[in-house]
Coordinates of C-alpha atoms in Angstrom, one line a residue:
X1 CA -13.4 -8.6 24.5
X2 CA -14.0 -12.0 23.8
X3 CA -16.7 -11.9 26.4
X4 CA -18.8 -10.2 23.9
X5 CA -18.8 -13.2 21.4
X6 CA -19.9 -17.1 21.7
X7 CA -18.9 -20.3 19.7
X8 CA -22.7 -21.8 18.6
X9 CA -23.0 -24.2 16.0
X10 CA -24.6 -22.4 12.0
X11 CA -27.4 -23.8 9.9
X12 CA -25.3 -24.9 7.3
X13 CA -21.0 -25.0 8.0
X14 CA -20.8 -26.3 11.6
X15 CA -19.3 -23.8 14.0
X16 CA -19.1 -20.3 13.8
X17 CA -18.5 -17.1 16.5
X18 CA -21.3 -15.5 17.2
X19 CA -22.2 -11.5 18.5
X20 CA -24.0 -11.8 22.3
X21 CA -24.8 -8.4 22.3
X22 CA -24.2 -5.1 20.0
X23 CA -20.9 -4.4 19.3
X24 CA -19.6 -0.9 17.6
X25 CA -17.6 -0.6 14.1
X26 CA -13.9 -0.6 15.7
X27 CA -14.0 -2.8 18.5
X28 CA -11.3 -5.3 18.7
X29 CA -12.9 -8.8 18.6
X30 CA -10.2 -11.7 18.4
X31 CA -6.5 -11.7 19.4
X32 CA -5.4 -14.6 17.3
X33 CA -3.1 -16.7 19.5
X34 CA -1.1 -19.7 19.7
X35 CA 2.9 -20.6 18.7
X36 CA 4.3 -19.5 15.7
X37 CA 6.1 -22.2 13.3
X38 CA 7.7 -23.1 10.0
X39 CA 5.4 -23.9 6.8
X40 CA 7.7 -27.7 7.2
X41 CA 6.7 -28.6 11.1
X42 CA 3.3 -27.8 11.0
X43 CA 1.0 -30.6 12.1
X44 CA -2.8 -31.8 10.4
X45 CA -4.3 -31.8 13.9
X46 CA -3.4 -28.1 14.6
X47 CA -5.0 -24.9 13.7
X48 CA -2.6 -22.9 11.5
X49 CA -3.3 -19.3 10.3
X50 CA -0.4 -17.8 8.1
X51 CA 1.2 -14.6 9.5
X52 CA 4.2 -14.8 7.6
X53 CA 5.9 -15.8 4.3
X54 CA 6.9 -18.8 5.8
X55 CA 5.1 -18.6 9.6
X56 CA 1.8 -19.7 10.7
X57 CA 0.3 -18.8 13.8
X58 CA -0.7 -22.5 15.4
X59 CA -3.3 -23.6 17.9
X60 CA -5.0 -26.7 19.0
X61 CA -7.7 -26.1 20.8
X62 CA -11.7 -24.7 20.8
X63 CA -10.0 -20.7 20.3
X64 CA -12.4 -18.2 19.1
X65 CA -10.4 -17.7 15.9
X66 CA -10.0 -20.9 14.5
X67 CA -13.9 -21.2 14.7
X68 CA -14.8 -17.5 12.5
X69 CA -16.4 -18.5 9.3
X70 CA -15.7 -16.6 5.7
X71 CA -17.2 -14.3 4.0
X72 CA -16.2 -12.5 0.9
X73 CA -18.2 -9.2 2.5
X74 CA -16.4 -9.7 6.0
X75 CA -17.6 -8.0 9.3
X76 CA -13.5 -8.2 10.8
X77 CA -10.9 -7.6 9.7
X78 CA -6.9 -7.1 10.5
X79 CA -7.5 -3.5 10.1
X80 CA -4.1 -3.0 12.0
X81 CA -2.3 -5.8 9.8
X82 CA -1.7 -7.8 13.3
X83 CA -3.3 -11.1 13.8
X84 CA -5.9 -9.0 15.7
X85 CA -9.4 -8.8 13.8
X86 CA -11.7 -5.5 14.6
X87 CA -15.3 -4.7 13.9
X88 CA -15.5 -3.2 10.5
X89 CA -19.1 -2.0 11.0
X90 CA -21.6 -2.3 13.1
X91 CA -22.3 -5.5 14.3
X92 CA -25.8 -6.7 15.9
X93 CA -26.4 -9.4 19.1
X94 CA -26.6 -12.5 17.2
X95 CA -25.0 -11.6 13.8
X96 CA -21.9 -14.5 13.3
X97 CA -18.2 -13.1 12.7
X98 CA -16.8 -13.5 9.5
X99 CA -13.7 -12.2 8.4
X100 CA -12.2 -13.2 4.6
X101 CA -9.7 -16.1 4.7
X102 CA -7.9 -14.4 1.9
X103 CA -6.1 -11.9 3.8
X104 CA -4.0 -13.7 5.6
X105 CA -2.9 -16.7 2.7
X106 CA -0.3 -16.2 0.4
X107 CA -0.2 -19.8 0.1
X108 CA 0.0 -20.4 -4.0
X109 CA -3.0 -22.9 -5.3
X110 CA -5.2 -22.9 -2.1
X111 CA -8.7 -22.4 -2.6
X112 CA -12.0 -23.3 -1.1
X113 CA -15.7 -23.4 -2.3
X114 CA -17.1 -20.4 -0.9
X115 CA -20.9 -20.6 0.7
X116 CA -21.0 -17.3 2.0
X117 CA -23.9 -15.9 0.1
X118 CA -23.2 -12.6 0.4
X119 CA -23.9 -10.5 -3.1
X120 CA -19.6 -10.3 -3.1
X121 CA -19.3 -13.7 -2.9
X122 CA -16.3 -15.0 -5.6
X123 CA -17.6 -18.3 -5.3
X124 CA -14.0 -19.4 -4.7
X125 CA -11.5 -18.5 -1.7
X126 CA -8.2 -18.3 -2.9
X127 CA -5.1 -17.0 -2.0
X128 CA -3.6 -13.4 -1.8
X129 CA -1.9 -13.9 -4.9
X130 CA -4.5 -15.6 -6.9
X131 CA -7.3 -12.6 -6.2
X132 CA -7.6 -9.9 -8.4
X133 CA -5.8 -6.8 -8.8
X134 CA -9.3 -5.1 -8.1
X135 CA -9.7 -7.4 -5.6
X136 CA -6.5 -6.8 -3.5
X137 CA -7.1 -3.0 -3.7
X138 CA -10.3 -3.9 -1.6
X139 CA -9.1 -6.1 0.9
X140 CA -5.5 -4.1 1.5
X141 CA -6.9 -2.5 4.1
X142 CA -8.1 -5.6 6.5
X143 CA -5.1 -8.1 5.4
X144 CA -2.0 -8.7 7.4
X145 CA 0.8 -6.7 7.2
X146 CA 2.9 -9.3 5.1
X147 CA 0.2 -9.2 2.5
X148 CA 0.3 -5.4 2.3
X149 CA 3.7 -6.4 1.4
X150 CA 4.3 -4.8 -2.4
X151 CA 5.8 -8.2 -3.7
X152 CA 2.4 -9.2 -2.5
X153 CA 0.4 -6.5 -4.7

């Protein structure tokens, strides 16, 4: 699986993962991986995706996950509501992986200027809970499980 993708540096937001060849709508792309901890013990130098209310998946190293980009129109997506992103369409040899950092932060008051570009671009990344209802009705279906979560909606 992961054979199919490279880390390569972007024009414009440092690293990003990268298709080597063709790869079909439903392919799994990224296994996110690392130790699960506590919102409290987390650590600045780590990697930290939240999985969780209060869990983040954690890593510290060059994974393929912790370098995917945003995008507000992703290409992946937690289509399963694991911490496992798949193809959501077609994607070509040399396109870069995105997925949206949204749907996997509840996180209240995070956000992020988004360069992304794409026509869907919000301009901001925020949190789960700070999107909007039309908003959460579009990503429900690539978000993780938590998030799908109706104290979430």
């Amino acid at each position: 699986m992961e054979t199919m993708l490279e880390i390569r540096l972007t024009a414009n937001i440092g690293r990003g993962v990268f298709a080597k060849s063709a790869i079909p709508c439903g392919t799994l792309l990224v296994a996110c991986e690392g130790w699960l901890a506590p919102s409290n013990a987390l650590d600045d130098d780590w990697y930290a995706m939240q999985v969780g209310p209060d869990l983040w998946l954690c890593s510290s190293g060059d994974c393929l996950d912790e370098c995917i980009n945003h995008s507000c129109d992703p290409n992946a997506g937690f289509v399963t509501g694991e911490a496992v992103l798949y193809a959501l369409r077609d994607i070509a040899a040399g396109d870069q992986i995105f997925w949206d950092y949204s749907t996997s932060l509840a996180e209240a008051g995070w956000s992020l200027e988004c360069r992304c570009g794409s026509p869907r671009c919000r301009r901001v990344v925020r949190s789960w809970g700070e999107l909007s209802v039309e908003e959460r009705a579009r990503l429900h279906p690539i978000a993780l499980t938590f998030l799908r979560d109706p104290v979430y909606v």
